mmCIF file of C-alpha atoms and ligand atoms in Angstrom:
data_model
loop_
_atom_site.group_PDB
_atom_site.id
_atom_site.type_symbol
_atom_site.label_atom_id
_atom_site.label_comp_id
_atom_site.label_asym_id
_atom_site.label_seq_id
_atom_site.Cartn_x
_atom_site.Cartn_y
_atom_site.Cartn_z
ATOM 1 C CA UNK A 1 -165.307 -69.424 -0.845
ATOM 2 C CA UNK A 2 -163.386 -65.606 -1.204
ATOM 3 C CA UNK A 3 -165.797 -62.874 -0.130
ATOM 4 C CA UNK A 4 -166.582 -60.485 -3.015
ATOM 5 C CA UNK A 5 -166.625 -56.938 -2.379
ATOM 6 C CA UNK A 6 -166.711 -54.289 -4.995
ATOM 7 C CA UNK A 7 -165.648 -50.327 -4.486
ATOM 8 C CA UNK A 8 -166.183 -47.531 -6.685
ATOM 9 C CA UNK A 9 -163.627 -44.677 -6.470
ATOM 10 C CA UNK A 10 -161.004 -47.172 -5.473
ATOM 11 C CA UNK A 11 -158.363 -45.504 -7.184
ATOM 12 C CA UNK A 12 -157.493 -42.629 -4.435
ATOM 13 C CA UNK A 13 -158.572 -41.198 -1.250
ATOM 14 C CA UNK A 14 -160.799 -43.187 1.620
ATOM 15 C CA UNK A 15 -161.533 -46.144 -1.284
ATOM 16 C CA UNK A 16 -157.699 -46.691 -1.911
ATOM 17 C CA UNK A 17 -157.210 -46.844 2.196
ATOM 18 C CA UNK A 18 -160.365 -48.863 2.379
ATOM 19 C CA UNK A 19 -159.017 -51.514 -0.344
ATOM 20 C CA UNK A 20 -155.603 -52.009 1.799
ATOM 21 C CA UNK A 21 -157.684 -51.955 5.159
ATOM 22 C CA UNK A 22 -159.935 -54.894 3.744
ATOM 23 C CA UNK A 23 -157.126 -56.806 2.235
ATOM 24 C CA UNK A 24 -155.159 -56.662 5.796
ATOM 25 C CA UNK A 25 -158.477 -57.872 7.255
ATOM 26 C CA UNK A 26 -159.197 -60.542 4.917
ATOM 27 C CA UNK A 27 -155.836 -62.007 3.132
ATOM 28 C CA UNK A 28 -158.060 -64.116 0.660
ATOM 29 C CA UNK A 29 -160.445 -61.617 -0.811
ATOM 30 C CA UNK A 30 -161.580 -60.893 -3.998
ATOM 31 C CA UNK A 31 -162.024 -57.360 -4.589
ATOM 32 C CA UNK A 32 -163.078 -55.541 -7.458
ATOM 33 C CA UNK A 33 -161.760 -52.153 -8.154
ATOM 34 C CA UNK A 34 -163.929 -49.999 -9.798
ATOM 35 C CA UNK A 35 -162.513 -46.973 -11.376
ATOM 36 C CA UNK A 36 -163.392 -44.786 -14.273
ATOM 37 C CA UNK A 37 -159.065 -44.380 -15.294
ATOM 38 C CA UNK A 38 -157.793 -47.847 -16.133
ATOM 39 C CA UNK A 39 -153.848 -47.052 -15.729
ATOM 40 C CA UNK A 40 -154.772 -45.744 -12.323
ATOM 41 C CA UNK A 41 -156.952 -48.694 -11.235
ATOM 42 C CA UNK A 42 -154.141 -51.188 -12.437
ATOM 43 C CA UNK A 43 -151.024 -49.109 -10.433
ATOM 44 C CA UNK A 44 -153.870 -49.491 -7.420
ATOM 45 C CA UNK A 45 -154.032 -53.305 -8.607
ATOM 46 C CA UNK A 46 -150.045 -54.211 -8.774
ATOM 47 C CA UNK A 47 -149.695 -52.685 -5.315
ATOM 48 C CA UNK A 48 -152.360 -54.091 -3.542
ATOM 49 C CA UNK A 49 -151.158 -57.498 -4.827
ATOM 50 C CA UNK A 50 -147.534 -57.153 -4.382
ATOM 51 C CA UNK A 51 -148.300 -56.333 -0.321
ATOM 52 C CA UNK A 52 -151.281 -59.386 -0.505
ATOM 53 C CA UNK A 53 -150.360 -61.707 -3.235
ATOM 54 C CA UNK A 54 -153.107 -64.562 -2.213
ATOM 55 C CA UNK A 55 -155.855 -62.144 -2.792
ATOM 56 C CA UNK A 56 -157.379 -61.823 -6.014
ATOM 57 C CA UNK A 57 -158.002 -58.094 -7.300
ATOM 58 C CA UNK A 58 -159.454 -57.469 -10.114
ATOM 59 C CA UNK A 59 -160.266 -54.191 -12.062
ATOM 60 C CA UNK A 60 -163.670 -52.808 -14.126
ATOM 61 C CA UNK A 61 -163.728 -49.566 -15.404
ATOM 62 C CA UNK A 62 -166.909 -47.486 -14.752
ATOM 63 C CA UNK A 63 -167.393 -43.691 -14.991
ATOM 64 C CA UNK A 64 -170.434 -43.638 -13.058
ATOM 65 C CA UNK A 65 -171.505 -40.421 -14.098
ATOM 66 C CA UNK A 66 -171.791 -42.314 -17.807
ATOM 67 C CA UNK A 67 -174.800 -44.578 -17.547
ATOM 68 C CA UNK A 68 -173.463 -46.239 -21.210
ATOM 69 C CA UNK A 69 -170.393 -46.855 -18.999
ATOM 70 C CA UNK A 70 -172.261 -48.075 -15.998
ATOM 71 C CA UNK A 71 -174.731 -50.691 -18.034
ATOM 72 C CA UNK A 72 -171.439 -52.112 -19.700
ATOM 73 C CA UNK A 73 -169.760 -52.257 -16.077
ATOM 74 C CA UNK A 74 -172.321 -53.939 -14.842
ATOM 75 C CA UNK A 75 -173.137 -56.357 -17.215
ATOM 76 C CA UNK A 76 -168.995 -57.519 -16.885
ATOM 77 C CA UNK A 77 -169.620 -58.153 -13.414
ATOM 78 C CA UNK A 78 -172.506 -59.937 -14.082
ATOM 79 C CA UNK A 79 -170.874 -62.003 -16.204
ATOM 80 C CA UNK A 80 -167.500 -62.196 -13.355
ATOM 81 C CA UNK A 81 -169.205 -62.782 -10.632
ATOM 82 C CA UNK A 82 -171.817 -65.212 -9.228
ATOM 83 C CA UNK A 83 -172.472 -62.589 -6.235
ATOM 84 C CA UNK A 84 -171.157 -59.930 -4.526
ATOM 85 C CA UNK A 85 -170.932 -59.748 -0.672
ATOM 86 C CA UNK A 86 -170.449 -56.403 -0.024
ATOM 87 C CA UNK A 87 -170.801 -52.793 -2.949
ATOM 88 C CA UNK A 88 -168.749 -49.486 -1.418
ATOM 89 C CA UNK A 89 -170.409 -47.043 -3.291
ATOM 90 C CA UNK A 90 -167.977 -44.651 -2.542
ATOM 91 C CA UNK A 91 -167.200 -42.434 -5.964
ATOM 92 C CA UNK A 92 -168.108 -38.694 -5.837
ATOM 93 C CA UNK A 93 -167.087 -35.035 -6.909
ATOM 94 C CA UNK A 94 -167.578 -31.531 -5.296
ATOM 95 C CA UNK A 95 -166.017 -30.150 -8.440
ATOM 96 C CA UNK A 96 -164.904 -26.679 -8.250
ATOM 97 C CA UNK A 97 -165.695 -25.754 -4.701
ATOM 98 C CA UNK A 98 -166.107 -21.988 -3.686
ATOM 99 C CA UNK A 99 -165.394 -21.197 0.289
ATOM 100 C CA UNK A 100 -168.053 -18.824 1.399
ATOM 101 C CA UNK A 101 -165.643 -16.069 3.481
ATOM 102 C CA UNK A 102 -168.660 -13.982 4.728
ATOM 103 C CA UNK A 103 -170.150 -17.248 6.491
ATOM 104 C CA UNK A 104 -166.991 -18.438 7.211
ATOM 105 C CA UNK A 105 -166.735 -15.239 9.423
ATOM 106 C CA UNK A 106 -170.115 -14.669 10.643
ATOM 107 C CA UNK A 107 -169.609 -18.306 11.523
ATOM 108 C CA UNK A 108 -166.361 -18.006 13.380
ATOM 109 C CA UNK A 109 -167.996 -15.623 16.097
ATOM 110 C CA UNK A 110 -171.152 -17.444 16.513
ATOM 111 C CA UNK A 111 -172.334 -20.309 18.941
ATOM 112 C CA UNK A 112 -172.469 -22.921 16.271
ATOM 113 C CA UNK A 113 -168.408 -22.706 15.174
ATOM 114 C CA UNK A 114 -168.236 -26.100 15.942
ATOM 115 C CA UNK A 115 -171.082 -27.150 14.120
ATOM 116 C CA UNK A 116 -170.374 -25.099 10.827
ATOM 117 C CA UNK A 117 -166.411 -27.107 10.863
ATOM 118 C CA UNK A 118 -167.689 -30.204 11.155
ATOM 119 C CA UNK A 119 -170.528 -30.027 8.456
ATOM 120 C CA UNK A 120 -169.430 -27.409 6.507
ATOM 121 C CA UNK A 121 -173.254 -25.988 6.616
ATOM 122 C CA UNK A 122 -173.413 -23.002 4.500
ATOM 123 C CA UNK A 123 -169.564 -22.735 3.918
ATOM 124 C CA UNK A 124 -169.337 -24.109 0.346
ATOM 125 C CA UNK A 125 -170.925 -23.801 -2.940
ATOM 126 C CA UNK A 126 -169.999 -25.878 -6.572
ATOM 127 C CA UNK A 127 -170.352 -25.126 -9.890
ATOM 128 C CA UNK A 128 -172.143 -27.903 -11.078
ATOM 129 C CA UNK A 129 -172.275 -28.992 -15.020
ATOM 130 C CA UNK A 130 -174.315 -31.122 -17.481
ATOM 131 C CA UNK A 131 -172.961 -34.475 -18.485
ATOM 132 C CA UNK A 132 -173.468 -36.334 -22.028
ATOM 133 C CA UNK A 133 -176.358 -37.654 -20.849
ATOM 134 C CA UNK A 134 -177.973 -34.674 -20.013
ATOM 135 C CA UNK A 135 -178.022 -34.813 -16.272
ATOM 136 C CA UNK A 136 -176.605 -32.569 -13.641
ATOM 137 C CA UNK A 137 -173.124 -34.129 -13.176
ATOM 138 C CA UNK A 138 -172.944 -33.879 -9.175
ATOM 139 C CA UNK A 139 -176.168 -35.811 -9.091
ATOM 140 C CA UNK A 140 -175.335 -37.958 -11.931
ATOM 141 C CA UNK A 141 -171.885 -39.498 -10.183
ATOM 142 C CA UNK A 142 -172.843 -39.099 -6.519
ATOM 143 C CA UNK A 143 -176.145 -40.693 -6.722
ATOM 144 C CA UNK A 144 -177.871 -41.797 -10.013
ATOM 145 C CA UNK A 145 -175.070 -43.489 -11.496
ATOM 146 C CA UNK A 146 -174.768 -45.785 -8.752
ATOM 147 C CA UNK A 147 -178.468 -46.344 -8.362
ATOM 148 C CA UNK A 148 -178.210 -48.119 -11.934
ATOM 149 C CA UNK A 149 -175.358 -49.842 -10.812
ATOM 150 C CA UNK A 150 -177.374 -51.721 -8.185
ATOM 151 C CA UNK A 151 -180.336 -52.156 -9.630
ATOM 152 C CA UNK A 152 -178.415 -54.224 -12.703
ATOM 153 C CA UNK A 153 -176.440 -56.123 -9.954
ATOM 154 C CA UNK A 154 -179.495 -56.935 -8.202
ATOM 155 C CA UNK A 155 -179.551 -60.454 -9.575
ATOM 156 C CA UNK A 156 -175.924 -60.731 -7.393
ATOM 157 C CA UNK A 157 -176.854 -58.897 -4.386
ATOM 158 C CA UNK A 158 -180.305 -60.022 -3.529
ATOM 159 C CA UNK A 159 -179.842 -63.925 -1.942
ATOM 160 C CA UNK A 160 -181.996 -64.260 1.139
ATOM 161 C CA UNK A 161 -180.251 -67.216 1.769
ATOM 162 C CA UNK A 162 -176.789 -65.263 2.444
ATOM 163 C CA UNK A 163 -177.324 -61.031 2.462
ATOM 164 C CA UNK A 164 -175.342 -58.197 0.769
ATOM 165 C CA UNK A 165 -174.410 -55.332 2.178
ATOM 166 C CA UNK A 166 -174.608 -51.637 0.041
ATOM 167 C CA UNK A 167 -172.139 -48.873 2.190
ATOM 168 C CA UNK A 168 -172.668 -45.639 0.885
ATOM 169 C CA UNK A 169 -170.106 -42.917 1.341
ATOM 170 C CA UNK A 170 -172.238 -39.699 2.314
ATOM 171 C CA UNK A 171 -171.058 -36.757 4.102
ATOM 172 C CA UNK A 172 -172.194 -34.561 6.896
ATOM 173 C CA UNK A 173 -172.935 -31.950 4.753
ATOM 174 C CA UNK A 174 -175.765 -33.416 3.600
ATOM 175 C CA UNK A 175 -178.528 -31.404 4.206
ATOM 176 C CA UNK A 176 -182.324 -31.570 3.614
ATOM 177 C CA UNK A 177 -182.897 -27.894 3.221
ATOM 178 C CA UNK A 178 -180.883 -28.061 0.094
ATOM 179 C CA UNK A 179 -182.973 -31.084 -0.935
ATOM 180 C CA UNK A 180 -185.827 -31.022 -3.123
ATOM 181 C CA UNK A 181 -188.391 -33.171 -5.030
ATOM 182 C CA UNK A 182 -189.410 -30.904 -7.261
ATOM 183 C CA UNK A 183 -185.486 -30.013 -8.632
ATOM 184 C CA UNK A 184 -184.073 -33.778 -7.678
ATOM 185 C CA UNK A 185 -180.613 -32.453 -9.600
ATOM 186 C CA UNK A 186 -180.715 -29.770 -7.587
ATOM 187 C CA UNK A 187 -179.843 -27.245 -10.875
ATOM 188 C CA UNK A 188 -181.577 -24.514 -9.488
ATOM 189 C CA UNK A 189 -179.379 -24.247 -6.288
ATOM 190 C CA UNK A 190 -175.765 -23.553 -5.369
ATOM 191 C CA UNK A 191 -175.355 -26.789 -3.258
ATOM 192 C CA UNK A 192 -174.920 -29.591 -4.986
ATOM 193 C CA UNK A 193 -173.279 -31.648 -3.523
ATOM 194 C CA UNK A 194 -175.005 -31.247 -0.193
ATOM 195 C CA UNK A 195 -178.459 -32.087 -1.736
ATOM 196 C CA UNK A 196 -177.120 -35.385 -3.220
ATOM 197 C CA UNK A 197 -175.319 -36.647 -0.596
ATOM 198 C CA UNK A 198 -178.960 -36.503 1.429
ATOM 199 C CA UNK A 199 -180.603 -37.603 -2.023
ATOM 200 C CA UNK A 200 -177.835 -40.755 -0.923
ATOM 201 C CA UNK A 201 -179.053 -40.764 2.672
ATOM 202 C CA UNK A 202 -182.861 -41.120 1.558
ATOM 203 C CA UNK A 203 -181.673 -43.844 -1.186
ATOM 204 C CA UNK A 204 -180.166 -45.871 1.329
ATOM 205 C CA UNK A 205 -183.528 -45.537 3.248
ATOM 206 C CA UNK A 206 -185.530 -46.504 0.451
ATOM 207 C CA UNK A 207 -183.243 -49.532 -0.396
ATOM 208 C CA UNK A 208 -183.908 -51.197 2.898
ATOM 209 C CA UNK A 209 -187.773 -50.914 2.933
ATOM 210 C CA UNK A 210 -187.127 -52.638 -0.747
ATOM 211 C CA UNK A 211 -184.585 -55.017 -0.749
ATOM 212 C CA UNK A 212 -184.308 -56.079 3.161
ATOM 213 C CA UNK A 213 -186.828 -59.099 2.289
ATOM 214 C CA UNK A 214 -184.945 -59.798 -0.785
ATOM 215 C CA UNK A 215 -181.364 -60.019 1.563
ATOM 216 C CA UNK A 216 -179.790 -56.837 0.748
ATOM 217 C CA UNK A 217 -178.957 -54.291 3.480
ATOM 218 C CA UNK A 218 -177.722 -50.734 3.009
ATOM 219 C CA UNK A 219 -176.029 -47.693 5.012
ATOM 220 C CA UNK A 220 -174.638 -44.540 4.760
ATOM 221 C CA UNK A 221 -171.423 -43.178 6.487
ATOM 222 C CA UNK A 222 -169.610 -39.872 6.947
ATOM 223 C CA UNK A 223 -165.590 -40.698 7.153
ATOM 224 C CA UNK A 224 -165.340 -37.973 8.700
ATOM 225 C CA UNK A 225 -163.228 -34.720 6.698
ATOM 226 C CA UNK A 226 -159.950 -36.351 5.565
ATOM 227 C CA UNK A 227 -157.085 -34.539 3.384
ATOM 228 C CA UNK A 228 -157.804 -36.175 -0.548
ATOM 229 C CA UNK A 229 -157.732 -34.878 -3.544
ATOM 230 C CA UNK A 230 -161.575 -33.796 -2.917
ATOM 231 C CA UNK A 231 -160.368 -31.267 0.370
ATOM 232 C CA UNK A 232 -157.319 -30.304 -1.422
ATOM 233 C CA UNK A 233 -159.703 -28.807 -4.539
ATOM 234 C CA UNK A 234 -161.036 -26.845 -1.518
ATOM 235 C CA UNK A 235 -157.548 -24.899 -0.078
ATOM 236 C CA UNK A 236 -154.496 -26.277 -1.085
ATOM 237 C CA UNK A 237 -152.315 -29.568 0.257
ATOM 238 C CA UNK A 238 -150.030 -26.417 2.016
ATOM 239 C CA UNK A 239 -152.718 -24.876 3.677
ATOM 240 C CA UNK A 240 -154.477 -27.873 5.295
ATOM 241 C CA UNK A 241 -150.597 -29.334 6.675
ATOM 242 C CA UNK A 242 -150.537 -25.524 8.307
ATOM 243 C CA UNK A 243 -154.040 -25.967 9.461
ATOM 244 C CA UNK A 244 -153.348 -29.571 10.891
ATOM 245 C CA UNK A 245 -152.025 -28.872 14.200
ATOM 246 C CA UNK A 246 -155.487 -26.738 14.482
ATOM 247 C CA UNK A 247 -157.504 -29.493 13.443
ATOM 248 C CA UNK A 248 -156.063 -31.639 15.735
ATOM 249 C CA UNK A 249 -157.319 -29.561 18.352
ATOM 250 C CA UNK A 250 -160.468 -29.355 17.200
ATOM 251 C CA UNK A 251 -160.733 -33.068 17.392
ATOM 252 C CA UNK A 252 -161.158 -32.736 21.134
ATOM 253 C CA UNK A 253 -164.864 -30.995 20.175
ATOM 254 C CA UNK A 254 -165.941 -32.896 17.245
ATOM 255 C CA UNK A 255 -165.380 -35.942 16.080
ATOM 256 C CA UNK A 256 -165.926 -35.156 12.539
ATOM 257 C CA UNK A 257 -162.353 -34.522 11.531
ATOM 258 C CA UNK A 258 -160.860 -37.175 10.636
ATOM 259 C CA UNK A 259 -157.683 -35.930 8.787
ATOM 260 C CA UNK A 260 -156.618 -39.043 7.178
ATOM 261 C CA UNK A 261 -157.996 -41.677 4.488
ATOM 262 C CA UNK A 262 -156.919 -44.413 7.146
ATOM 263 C CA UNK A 263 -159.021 -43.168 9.463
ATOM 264 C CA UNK A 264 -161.972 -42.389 7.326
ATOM 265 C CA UNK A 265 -162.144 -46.100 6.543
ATOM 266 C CA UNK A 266 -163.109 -46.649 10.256
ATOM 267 C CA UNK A 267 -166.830 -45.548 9.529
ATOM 268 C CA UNK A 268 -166.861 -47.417 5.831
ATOM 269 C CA UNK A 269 -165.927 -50.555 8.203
ATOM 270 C CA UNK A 270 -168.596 -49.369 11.049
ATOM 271 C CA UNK A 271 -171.173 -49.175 8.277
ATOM 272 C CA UNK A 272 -170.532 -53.061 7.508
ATOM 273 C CA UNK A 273 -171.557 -53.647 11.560
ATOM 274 C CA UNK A 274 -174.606 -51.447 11.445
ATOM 275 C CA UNK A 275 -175.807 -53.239 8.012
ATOM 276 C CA UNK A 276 -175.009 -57.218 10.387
ATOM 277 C CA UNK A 277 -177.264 -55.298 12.695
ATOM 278 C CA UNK A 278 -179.815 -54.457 10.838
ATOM 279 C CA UNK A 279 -180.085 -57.746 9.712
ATOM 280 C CA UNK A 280 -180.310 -59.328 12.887
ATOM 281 C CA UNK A 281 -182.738 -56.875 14.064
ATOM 282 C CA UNK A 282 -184.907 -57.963 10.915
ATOM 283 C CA UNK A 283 -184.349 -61.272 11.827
ATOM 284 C CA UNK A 284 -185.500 -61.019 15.558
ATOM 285 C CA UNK A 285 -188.459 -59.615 13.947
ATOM 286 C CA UNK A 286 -189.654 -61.538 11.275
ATOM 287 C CA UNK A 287 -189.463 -65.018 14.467
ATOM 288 C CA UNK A 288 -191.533 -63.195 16.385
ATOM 289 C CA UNK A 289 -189.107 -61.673 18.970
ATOM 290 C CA UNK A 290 -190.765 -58.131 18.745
ATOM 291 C CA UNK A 291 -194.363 -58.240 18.850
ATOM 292 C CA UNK A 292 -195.195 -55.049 16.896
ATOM 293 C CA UNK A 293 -194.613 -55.306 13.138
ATOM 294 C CA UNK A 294 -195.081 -51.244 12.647
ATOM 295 C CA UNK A 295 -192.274 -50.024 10.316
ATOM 296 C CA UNK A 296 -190.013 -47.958 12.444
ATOM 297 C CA UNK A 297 -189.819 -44.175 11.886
ATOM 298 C CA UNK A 298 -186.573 -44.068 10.354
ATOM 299 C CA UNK A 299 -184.995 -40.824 10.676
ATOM 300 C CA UNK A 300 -182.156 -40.003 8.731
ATOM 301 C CA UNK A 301 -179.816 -39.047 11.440
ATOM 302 C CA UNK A 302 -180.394 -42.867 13.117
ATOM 303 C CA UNK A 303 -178.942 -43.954 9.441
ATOM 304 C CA UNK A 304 -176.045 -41.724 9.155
ATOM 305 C CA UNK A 305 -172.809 -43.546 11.318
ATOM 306 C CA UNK A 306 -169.959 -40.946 11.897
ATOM 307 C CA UNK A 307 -167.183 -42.098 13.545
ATOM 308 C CA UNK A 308 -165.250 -40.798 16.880
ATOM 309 C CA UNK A 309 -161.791 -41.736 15.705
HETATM 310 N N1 LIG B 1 -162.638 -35.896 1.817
HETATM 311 C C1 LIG B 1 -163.576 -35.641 2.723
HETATM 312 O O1 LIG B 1 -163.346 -34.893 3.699
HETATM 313 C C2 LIG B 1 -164.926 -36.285 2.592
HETATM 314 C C3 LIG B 1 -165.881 -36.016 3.601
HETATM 315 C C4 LIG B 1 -167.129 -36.626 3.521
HETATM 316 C C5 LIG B 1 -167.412 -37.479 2.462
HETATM 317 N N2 LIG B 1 -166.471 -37.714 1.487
HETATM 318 C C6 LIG B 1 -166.845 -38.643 0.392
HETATM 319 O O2 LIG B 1 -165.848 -39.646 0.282
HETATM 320 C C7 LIG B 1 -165.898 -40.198 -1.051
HETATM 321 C C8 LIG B 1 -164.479 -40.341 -1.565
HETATM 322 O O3 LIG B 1 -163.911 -39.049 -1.695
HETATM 323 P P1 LIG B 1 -162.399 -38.741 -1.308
HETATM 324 O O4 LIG B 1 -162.417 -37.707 -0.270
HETATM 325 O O5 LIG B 1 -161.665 -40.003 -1.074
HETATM 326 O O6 LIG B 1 -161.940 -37.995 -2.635
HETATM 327 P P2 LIG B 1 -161.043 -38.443 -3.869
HETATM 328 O O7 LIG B 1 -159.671 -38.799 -3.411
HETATM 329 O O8 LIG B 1 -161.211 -37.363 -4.869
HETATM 330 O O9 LIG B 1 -161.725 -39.783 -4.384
HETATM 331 C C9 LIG B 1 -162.848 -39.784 -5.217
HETATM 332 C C10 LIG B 1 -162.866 -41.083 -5.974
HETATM 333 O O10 LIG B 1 -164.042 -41.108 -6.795
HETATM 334 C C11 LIG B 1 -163.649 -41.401 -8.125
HETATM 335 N N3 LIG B 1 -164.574 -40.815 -9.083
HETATM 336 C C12 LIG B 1 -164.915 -39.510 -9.215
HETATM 337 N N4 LIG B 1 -165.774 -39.358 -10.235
HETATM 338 C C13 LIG B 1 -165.964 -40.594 -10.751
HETATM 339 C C14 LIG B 1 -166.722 -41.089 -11.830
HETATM 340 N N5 LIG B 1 -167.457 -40.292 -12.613
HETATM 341 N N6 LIG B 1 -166.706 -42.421 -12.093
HETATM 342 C C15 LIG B 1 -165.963 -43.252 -11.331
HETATM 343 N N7 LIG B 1 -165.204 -42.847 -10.313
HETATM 344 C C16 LIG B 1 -165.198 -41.525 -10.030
HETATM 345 C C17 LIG B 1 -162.252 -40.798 -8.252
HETATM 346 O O11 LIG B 1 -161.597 -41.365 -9.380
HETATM 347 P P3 LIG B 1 -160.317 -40.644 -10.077
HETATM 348 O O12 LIG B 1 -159.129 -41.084 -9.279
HETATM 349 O O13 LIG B 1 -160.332 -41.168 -11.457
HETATM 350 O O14 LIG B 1 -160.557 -39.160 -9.999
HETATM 351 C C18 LIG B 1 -161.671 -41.230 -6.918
HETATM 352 O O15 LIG B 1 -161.264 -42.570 -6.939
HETATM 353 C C19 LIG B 1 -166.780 -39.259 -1.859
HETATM 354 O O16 LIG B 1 -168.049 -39.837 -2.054
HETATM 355 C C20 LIG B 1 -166.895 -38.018 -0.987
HETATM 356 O O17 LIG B 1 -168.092 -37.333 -1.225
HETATM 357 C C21 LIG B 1 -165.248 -37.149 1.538
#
């Protein structure tokens, strides 16, 4: 039978690399593009099948910061699919990013230059908005959205028989000190996007104390900072090709940069591993191979899997 795997924000960036990576893995796959613009999912769709014409690709349209539009979505797939193997929740927007030049600077002649690159800590702020629905739209797309989406696929994802996999794209930006329970949509604060990419991070957490008994296994991943349309909203296409060669040294400190959508994919793919692990960790436990049946203390930084690419 074709594996089923589903990815949101297939339509550009590290989920249009990660579509043609899985279809040169796996010639026979159906995948399931899910995209919010139609005529760009089906130009996705007519390539992807004209380089791998066996596979089956199919398309739903889901603006995931929309909940209408993410209860319709998923009640198509329920009605398309009898499972789903693996869900890239991958769709997400820093929309109208602001560089921070006076910690950009202070940064530059300080110890953690390094550090402040490859997270970004403290270097960028958004201007966040309210969607239709009322909700902060960073929060709404990066993180609620797609928690509806799973919970109404949960009758195709949870098989204890045969496990799912959930692989969220987060970032290393996320940060807890822009996190907080008491202002979840973080409205109050100048971070947005930070606070719900660890709002992902603790999601992910949550979903495996949940849903590991019911066969579904999730992780988060950093791909690393890759030129997309999300970087280039940050300095222009010209400006990261002159800062490449720069970059490129940098690589030989920090593994965080990426550059490419190609290689982002690598930690999308490493997430799928870690998930098999996980499982097989669960399932030493549960026949008795480890003797103490505390829950671990899962820290977040043992679920985040950046890649050295
Ligand atoms: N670029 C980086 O350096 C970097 C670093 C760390 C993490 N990430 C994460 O990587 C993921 C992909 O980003 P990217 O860098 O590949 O940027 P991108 O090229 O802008 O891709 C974002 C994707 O999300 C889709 N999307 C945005 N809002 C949506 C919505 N409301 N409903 C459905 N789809 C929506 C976009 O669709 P449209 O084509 O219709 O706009 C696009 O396909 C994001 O979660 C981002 O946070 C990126």
């Amino acid at each position: 039978m074709r594996k089923a795997v589903l990815v949101t924000g297939a339509s550009s960036g590290v989920g249009l690399a990660l579509c043609k990576r899985l279809l040169e893995e796996d010639h026979e796959l159906h995948l399931c593009l899910a995209c919010r613009n139609r005529s760009k999912a089906e130009a996705v769709r007519e390539a992807l099948l004209a380089s791998h014409p066996l596979a089956e690709v199919s398309i739903v349209q889901v603006d995931v910061s929309d909940l209408q539009s993410v209860f319709r979505a998923s009640g198509e797939l329920k009605q398309r699919f009898q499972r789903l193997d693996y869900v890239y929740l991958n769709a997400g927007i820093m929309p109208n990013p602001q560089l921070n030049i006076k910690a950009l600077f202070s940064g530059l002649f300080s110890r953690k230059v390094i550090h402040m690159f490859s997270t970004a800590e403290g270097l960028l702020t958004q201007e966040d908005q309210i969607t239709a629905d009322g909700l902060q739209e960073v929060f709404e797309t990066n993180v609620f959205g797609h928690f509806i989406l799973i919970q109404e696929l949960a009758p195709l994802l949870c098989h204890s028989d045969s496990p799912s996999q959930l692989i969220w794209t987060s970032s290393r930006n996320a940060r807890k000190s822009n996190f907080c329970l008491e202002d979840i949509q973080h409205s109050r604060g100048q971070e947005p996007y930070s606070s719900s990419k660890y709002a992902v991070d603790l999601l992910s957490v949550a979903v495996n104390r949940n849903f590991n008994s019911r066969g579904l296994y999730s992780s988060v991943v950093c791909p690393g900072t890759m030129v997309t349309n999300m970087t280039c909203g940050i300095l222009p296409p010209c400006v990261w090709t002159l800062l490449t060669p720069i970059i490129w040294l940098l690589r030989f400190f920090a593994n965080a940069f990426t550059l490419t959508p190609y290689n982002g994919t690598e930690a999308l793919r490493e997430g799928v591993r870690a998930g098999e692990e996980q499982r097989e960790e669960g399932q030493r436990i549960r026949s008795g191979f480890r003797a103490d049946s505390r829950e671990p203390d899962v820290g977040l930084e043992l679920t985040h899997r950046e890649i050295a690419a």
